[in-house]
Short mmCIF file of C-alpha atoms in Angstrom, two decimals:
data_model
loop_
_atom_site.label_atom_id
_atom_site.label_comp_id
_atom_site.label_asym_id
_atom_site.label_seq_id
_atom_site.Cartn_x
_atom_site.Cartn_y
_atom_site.Cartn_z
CA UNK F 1 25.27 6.51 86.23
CA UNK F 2 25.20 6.95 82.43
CA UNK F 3 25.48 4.42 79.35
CA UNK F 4 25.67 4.64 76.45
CA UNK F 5 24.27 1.53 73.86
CA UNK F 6 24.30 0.29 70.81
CA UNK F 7 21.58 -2.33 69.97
CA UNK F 8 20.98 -4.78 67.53
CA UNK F 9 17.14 -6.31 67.93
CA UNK F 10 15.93 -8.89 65.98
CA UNK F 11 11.83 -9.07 67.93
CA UNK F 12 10.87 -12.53 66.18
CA UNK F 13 7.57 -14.35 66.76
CA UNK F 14 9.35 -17.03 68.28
CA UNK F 15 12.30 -15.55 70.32
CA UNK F 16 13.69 -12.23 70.76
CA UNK F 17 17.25 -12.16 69.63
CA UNK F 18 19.28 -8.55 70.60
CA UNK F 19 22.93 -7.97 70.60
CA UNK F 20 23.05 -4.78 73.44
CA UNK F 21 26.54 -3.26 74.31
CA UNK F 22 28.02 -6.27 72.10
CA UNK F 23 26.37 -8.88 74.32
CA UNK F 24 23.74 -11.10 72.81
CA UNK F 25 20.51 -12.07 74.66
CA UNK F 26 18.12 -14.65 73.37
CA UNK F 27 14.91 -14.87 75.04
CA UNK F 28 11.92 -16.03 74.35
CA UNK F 29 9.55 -13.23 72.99
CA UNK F 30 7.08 -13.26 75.42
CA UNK F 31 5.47 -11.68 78.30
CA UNK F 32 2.61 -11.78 80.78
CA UNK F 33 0.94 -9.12 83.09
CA UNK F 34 1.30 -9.47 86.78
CA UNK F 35 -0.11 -7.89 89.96
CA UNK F 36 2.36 -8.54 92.29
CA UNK F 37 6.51 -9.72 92.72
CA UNK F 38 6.81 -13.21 92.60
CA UNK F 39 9.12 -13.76 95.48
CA UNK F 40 7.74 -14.30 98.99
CA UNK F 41 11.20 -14.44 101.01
CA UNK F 42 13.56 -11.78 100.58
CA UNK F 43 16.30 -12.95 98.49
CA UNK F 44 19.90 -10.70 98.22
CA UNK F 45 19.59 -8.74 95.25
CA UNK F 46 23.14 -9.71 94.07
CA UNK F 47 22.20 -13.38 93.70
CA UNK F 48 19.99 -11.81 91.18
CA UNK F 49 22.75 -10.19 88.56
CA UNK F 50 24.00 -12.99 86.57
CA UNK F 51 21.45 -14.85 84.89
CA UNK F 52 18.96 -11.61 85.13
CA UNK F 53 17.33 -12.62 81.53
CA UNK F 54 16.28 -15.49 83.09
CA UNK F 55 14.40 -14.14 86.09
CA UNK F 56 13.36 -10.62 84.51
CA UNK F 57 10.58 -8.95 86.36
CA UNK F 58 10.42 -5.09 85.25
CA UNK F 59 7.84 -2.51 85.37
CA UNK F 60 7.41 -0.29 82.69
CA UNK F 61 5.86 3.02 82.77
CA UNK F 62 6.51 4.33 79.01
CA UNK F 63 4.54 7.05 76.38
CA UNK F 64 4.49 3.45 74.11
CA UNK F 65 3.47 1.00 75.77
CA UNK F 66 0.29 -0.83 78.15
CA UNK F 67 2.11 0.49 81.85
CA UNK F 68 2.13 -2.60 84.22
CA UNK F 69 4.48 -5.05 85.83
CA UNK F 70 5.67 -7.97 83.60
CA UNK F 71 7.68 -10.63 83.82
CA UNK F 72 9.31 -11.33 80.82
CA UNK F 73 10.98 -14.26 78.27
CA UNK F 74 12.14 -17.40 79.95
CA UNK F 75 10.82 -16.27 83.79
CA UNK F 76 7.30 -15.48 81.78
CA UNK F 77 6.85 -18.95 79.88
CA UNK F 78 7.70 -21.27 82.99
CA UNK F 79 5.37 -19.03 85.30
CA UNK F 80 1.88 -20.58 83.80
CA UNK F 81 0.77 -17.20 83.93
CA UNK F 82 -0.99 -16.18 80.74
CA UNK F 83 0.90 -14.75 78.36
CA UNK F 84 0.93 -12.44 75.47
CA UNK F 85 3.26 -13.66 72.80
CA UNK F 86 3.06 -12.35 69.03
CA UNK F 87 0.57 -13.85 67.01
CA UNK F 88 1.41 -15.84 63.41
CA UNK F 89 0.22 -14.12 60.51
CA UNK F 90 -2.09 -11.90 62.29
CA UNK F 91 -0.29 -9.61 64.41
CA UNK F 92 1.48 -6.36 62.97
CA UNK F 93 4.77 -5.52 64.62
CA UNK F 94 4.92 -2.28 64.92
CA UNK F 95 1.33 -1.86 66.41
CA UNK F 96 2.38 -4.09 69.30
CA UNK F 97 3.33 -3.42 72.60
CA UNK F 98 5.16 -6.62 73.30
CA UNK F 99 8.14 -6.00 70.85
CA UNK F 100 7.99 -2.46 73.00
CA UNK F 101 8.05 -4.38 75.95
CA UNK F 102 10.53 -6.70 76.20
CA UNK F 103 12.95 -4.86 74.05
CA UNK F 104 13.03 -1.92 77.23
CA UNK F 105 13.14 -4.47 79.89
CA UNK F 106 16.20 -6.03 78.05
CA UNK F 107 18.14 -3.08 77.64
CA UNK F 108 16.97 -2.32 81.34
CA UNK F 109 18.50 -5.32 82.04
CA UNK F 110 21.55 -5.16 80.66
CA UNK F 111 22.51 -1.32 82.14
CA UNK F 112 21.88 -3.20 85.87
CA UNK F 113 24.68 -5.89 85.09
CA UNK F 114 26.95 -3.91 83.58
CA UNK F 115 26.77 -0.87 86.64
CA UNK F 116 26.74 -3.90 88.69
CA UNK F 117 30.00 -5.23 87.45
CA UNK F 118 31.59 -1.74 87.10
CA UNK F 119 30.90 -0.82 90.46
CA UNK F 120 30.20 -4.06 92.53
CA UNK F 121 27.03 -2.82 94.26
CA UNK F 122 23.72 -2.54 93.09
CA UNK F 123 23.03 0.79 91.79
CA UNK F 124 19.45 3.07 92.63
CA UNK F 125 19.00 4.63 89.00
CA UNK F 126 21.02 4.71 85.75
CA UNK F 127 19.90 6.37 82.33
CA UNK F 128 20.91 4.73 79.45
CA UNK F 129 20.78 6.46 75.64
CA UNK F 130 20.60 4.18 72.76
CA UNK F 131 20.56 3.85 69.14
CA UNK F 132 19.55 0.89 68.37
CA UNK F 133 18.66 -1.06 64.74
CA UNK F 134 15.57 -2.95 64.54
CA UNK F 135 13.83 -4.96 61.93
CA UNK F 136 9.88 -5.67 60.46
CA UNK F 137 9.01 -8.49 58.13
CA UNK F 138 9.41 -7.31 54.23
CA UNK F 139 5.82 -7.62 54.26
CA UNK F 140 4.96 -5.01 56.84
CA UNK F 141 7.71 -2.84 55.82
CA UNK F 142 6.66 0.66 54.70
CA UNK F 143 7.51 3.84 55.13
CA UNK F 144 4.62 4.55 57.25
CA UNK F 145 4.93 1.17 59.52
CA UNK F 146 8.40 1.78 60.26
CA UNK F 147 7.94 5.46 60.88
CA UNK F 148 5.37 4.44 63.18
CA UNK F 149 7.57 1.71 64.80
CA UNK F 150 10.54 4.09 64.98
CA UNK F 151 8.40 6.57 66.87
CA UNK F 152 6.76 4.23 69.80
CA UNK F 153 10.88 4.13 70.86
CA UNK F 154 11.98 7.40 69.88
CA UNK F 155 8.50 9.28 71.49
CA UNK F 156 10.05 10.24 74.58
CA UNK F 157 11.23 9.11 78.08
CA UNK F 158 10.59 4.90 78.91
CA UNK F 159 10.55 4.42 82.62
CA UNK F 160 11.71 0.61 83.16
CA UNK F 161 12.08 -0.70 87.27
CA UNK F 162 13.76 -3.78 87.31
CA UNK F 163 13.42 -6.04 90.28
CA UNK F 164 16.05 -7.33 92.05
CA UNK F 165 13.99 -9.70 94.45
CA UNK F 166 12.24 -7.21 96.65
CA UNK F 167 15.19 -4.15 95.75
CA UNK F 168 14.50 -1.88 92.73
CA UNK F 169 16.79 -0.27 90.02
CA UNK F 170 15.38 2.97 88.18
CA UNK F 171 16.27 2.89 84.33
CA UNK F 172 15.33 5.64 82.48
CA UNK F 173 15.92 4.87 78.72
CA UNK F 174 16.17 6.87 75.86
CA UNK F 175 16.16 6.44 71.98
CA UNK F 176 17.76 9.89 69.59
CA UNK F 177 17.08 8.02 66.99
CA UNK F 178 16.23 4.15 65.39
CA UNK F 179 16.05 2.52 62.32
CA UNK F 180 13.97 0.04 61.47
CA UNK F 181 14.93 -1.70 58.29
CA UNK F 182 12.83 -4.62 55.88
CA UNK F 183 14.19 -8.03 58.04
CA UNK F 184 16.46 -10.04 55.68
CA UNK F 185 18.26 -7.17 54.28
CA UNK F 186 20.39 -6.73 57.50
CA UNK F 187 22.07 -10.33 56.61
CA UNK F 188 24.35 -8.93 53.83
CA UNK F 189 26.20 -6.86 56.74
CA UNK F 190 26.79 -10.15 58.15
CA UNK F 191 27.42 -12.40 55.31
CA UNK F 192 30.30 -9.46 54.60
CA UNK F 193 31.74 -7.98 57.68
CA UNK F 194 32.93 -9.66 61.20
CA UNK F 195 32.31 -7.66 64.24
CA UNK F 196 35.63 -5.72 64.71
CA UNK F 197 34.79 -4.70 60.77
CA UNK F 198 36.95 -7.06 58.80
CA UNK F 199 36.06 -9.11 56.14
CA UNK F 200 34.05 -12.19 57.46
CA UNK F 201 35.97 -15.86 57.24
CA UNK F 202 35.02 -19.18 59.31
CA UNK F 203 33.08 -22.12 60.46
CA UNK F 204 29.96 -19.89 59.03
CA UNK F 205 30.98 -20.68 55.73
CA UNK F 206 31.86 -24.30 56.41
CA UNK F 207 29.37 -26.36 54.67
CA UNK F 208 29.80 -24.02 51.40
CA UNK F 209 33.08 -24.02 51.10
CA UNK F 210 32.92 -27.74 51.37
CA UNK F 211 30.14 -28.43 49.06
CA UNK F 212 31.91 -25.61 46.29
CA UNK F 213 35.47 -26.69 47.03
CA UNK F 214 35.70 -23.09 46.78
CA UNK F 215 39.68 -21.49 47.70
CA UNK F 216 40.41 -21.35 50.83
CA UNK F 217 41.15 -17.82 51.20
CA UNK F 218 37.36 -17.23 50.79
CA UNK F 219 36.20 -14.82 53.23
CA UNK F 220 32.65 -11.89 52.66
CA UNK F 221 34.14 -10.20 50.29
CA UNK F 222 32.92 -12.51 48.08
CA UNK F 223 29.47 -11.85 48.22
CA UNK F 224 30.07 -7.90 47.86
CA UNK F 225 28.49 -7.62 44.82
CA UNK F 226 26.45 -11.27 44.37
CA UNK F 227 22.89 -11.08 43.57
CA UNK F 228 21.49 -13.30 46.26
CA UNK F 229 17.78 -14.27 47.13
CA UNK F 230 17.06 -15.04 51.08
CA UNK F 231 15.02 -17.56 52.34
CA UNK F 232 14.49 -16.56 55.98
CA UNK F 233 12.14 -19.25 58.20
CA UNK F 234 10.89 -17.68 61.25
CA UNK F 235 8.38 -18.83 63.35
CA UNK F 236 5.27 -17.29 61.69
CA UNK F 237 6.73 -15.96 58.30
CA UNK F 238 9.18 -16.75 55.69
CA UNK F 239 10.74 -13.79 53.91
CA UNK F 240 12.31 -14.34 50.30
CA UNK F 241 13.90 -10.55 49.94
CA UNK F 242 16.33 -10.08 46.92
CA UNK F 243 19.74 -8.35 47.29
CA UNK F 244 22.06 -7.22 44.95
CA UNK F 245 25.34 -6.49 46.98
CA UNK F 246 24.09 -3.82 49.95
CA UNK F 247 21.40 -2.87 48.00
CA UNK F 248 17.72 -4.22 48.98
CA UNK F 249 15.43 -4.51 45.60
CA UNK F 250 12.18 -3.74 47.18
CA UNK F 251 10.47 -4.40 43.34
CA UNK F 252 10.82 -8.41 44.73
CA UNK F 253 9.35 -8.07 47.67
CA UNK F 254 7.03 -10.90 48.75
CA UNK F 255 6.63 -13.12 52.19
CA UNK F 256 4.45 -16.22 53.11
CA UNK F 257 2.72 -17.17 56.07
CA UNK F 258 4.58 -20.28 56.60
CA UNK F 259 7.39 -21.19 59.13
CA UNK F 260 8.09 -23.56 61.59
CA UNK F 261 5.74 -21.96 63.93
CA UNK F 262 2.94 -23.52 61.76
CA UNK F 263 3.78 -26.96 61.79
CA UNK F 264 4.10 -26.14 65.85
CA UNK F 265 0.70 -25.41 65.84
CA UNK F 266 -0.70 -28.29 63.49
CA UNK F 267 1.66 -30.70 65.53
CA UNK F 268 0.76 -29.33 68.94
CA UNK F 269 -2.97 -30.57 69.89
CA UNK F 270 -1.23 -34.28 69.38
CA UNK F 271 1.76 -33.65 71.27
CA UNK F 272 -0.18 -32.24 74.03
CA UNK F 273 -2.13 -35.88 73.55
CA UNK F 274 0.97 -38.06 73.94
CA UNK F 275 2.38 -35.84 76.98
CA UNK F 276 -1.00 -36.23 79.21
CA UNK F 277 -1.57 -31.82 78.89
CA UNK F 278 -4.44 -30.50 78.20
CA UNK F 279 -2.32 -27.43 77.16
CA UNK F 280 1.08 -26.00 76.67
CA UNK F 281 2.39 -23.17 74.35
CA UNK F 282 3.76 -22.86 71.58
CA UNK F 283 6.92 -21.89 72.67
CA UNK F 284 7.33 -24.77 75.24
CA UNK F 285 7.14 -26.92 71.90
CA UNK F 286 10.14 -25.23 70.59
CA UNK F 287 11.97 -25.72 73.74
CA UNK F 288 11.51 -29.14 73.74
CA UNK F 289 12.65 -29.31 70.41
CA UNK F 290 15.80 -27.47 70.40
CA UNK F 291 16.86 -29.74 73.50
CA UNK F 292 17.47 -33.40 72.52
CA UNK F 293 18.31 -34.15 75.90
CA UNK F 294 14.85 -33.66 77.09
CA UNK F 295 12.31 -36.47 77.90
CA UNK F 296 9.83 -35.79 75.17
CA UNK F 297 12.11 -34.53 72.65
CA UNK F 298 11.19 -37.57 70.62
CA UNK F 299 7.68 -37.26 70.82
CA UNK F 300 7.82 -33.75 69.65
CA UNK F 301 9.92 -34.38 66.62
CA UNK F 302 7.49 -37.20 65.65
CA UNK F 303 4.21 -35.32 65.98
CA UNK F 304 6.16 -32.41 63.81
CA UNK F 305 7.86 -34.91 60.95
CA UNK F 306 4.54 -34.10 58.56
CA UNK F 307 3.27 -30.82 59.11
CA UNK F 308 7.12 -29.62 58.72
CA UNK F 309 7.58 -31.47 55.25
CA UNK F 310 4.42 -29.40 54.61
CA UNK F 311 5.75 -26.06 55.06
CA UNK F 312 8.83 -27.07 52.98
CA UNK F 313 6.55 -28.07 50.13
CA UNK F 314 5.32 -24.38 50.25
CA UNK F 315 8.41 -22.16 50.82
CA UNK F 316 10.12 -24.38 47.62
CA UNK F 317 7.63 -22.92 46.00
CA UNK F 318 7.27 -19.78 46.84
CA UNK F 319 11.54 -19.80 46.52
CA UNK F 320 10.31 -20.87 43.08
CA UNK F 321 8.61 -18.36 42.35
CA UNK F 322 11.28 -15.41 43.12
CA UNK F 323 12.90 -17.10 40.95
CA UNK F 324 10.67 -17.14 38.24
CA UNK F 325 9.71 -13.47 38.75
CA UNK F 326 13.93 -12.93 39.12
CA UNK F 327 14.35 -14.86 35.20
CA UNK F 328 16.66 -16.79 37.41
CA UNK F 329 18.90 -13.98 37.58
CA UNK F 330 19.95 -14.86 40.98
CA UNK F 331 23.97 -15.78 42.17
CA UNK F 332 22.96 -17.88 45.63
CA UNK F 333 20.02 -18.83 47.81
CA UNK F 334 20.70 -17.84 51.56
CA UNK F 335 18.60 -19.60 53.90
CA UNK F 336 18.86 -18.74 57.71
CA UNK F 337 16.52 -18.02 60.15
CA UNK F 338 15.29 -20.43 63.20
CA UNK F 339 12.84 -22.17 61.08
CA UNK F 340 15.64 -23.30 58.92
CA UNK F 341 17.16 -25.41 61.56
CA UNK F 342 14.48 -27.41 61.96
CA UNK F 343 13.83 -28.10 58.33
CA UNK F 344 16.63 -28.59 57.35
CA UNK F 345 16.80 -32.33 56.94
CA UNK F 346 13.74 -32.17 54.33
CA UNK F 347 14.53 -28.42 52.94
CA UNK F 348 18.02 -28.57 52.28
CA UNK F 349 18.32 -31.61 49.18
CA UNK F 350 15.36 -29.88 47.96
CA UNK F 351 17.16 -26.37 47.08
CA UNK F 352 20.17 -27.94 46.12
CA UNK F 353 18.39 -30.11 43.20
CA UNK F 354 17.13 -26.57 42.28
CA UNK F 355 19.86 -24.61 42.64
CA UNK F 356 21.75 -27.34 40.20
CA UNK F 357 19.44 -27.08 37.89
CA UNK F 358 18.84 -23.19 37.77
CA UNK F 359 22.74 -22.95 38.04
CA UNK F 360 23.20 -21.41 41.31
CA UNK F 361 24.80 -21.98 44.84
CA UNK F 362 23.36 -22.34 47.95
CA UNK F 363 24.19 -20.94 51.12
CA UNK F 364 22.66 -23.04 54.53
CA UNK F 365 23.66 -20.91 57.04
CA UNK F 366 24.91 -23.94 59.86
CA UNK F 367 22.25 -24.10 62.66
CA UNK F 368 24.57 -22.53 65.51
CA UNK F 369 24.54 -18.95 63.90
CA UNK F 370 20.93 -18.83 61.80
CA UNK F 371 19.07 -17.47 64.38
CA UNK F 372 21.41 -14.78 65.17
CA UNK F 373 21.98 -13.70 61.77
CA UNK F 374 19.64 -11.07 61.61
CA UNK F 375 20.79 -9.48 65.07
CA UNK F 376 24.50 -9.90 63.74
CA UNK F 377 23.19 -7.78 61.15
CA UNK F 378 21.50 -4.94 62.69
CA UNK F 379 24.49 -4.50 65.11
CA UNK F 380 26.84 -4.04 62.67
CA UNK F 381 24.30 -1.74 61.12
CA UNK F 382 24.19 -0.04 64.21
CA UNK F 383 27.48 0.58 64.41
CA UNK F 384 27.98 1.43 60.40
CA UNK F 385 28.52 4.45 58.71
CA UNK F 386 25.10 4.25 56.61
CA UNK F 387 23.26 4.57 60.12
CA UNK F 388 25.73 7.08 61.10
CA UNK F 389 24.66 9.06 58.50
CA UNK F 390 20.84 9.00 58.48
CA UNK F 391 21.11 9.79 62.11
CA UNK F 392 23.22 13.14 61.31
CA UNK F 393 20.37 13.52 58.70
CA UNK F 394 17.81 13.27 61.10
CA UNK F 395 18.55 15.54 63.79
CA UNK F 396 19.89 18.41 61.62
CA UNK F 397 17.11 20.96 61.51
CA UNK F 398 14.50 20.82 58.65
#
């Protein structure tokens, strides 16, 4: 059994966003090392198909990465094992194995449903081939880091078992070729073009059409040629890349190690206080955050009211500060990116007072599709011409 993908992989510090074969999969980006399968009783592999991400087990024997069985994302953060998660402002991307890791035992993943539904039985091995799009912080982007991160995928042969409950499924995985591109830059793909390739219209552009009573034929092609600086609030980093319609203007590049992640971690000793722990990660926080229906969602969003308004202070002015450098020369502000959802309340009046006064618009990107924005981005990379073409480029002989 052979696939084919195309894949679209945002690896944040906080959660792993990838859109394979058109499907996206948000996880969180995490992983621990085990000795031995989880499950005691034998359970029917089948029951096993359809919420897979959540219950991933996978061992990986690859050129790239630490060999060893893992269980990985959701299945690895509720196990209490110890994990291995990316670390803020310290860790380099492309010299870890995680982003390695869980990106294989996705796309693993992924080939076992689909064979599944194709065939309706669980299949013994399938090789998949992939190109795939991927992303570092503008920061850590180089020529030589993202050669280097290219390479631990494209190196050779990644040998990924997934684990069915006690049955096994053999995917061998392969990469031709990868891109990795500065993270940011992928959102004017988005911004611009839907998935089927038109131009892009809809509840994404809600809040600015509404705030610009701007005509309501507006669709991407609007932003085709705009000179726009992004504000993009991960966990561990915000990225403030300037575009100037596809182009990325790598004379204003600059990143700061703030986020939300930050004002996780300042906020965390106390919340652990008020909810009787004497530990709990990071990334538990941000669960309990994102779900309002959850018993201490309130107590989270208390202990994180202050050090949150403190990270705004800095990314307004490290925003200022583009500008500055940018004379001002700017069209919009784009600000997406899971930090942005939580800051929003604080963040948003902020940039619109400066964006008035430096006579500009601003572009919120609504909390239901700022997370995905980047892996929007690199899938319709993926699938562009522009990749097309350095692919060609880079398999025709020297």
């Amino acid at each position: 059994m052979n696939y084919h993908f195309f894949v679209g992989n945002d690896n944040g510090n906080s959660e792993h966003d990838l859109i394979i074969d058109g499907k996206l999969v948000q996880q969180p980006n995490v992983n621990c090392t085990v000795d031995e399968l989880p499950w005691s009783e034998e359970q029917t592999p089948e029951s096993f198909i359809k919420n897979l991400q959540d219950q991933l087990v996978v061992t990986i024997d690859s050129p790239s990465a630490r060999p060893g069985m893992y269980y990985v994302g959701k299945f690895a953060l509720e196990s209490g094992e110890v994990l291995d998660n990316l670390q803020i402002g310290i860790d380099l991307k492309s010299d870890m194995d995680l982003p390695v890791i869980n990106t294989l035992a996705q796309i693993a993943a992924m080939a076992v449903q689909k064979a599944y539904e194709e065939e309706k039985k669980i299949p013994a091995q399938i090789d998949v081939e992939v190109d795939m799009a991927t992303a570092l912080p503008v920061t850590q982007h180089t020529d030589e880091t993202s050669a280097k991160f290219e390479k631990r995928f494209t190196s050779g042969l990644h040998h990924v078992t997934v684990h069915l409950g006690m049955q096994r499924v053999a995917v061998k995985i392969v990469f031709p070729f990868a891109k990795v591109v500065p993270e940011a830059t992928p959102v004017i793909f988005t911004l611009q073009k839907d998935s089927a390739g038109g131009w892009r219209e809809g509840e994404i552009f809600g809040d600015f059409l509404e705030s610009y009573e701007v005509d309501k034929k507006f669709n991407g092609s609007y932003f085709k040629d705009k000179r726009i600086l992004h504000v993009d609030i991960g966990d561990g980093s915000t990225e403030y890349p300037i575009t100037e319609g596809n182009k990325f203007l790598r004379q204003f590049v600059h990143g700061s190690h703030h986020g939300a992640g930050y004002a996780i971690e300042e906020a965390l000793q106390e919340f652990n206080r008020l909810i009787h722990l004497a530990d709990s990660p990071r990334q538990f926080f941000s669960d309990v955050i994102k779900n309002p229906n959850h018993k201490y969602h309130a107590r989270a969003l208390k202990t994180l009211r202050r050090p949150l308004e403190s990270q705004v202070r800095q990314i307004v002015q490290h925003v200022k500060k583009q500008l500055t450098k940018a004379r001002n020369e700017i069209d919009l502000i784009c600000v997406y990116g899971g930090g942005s959802i939580l800051m929003r309340s604080v963040l948003y009046g902020q940039l619109k007072e400066l964006c008035t006064e430096r006579e500009m618009q601003l572009l919120y990107i609504p909390a239901e599709y700022a997370v995905q924005l980047n892996a929007m981005g690199l899938d319709a990379f993926v699938r562009g011409k522009i990749y097309e073409a350095l692919k060609n480029k880079a398999v025709q002989p020297a």
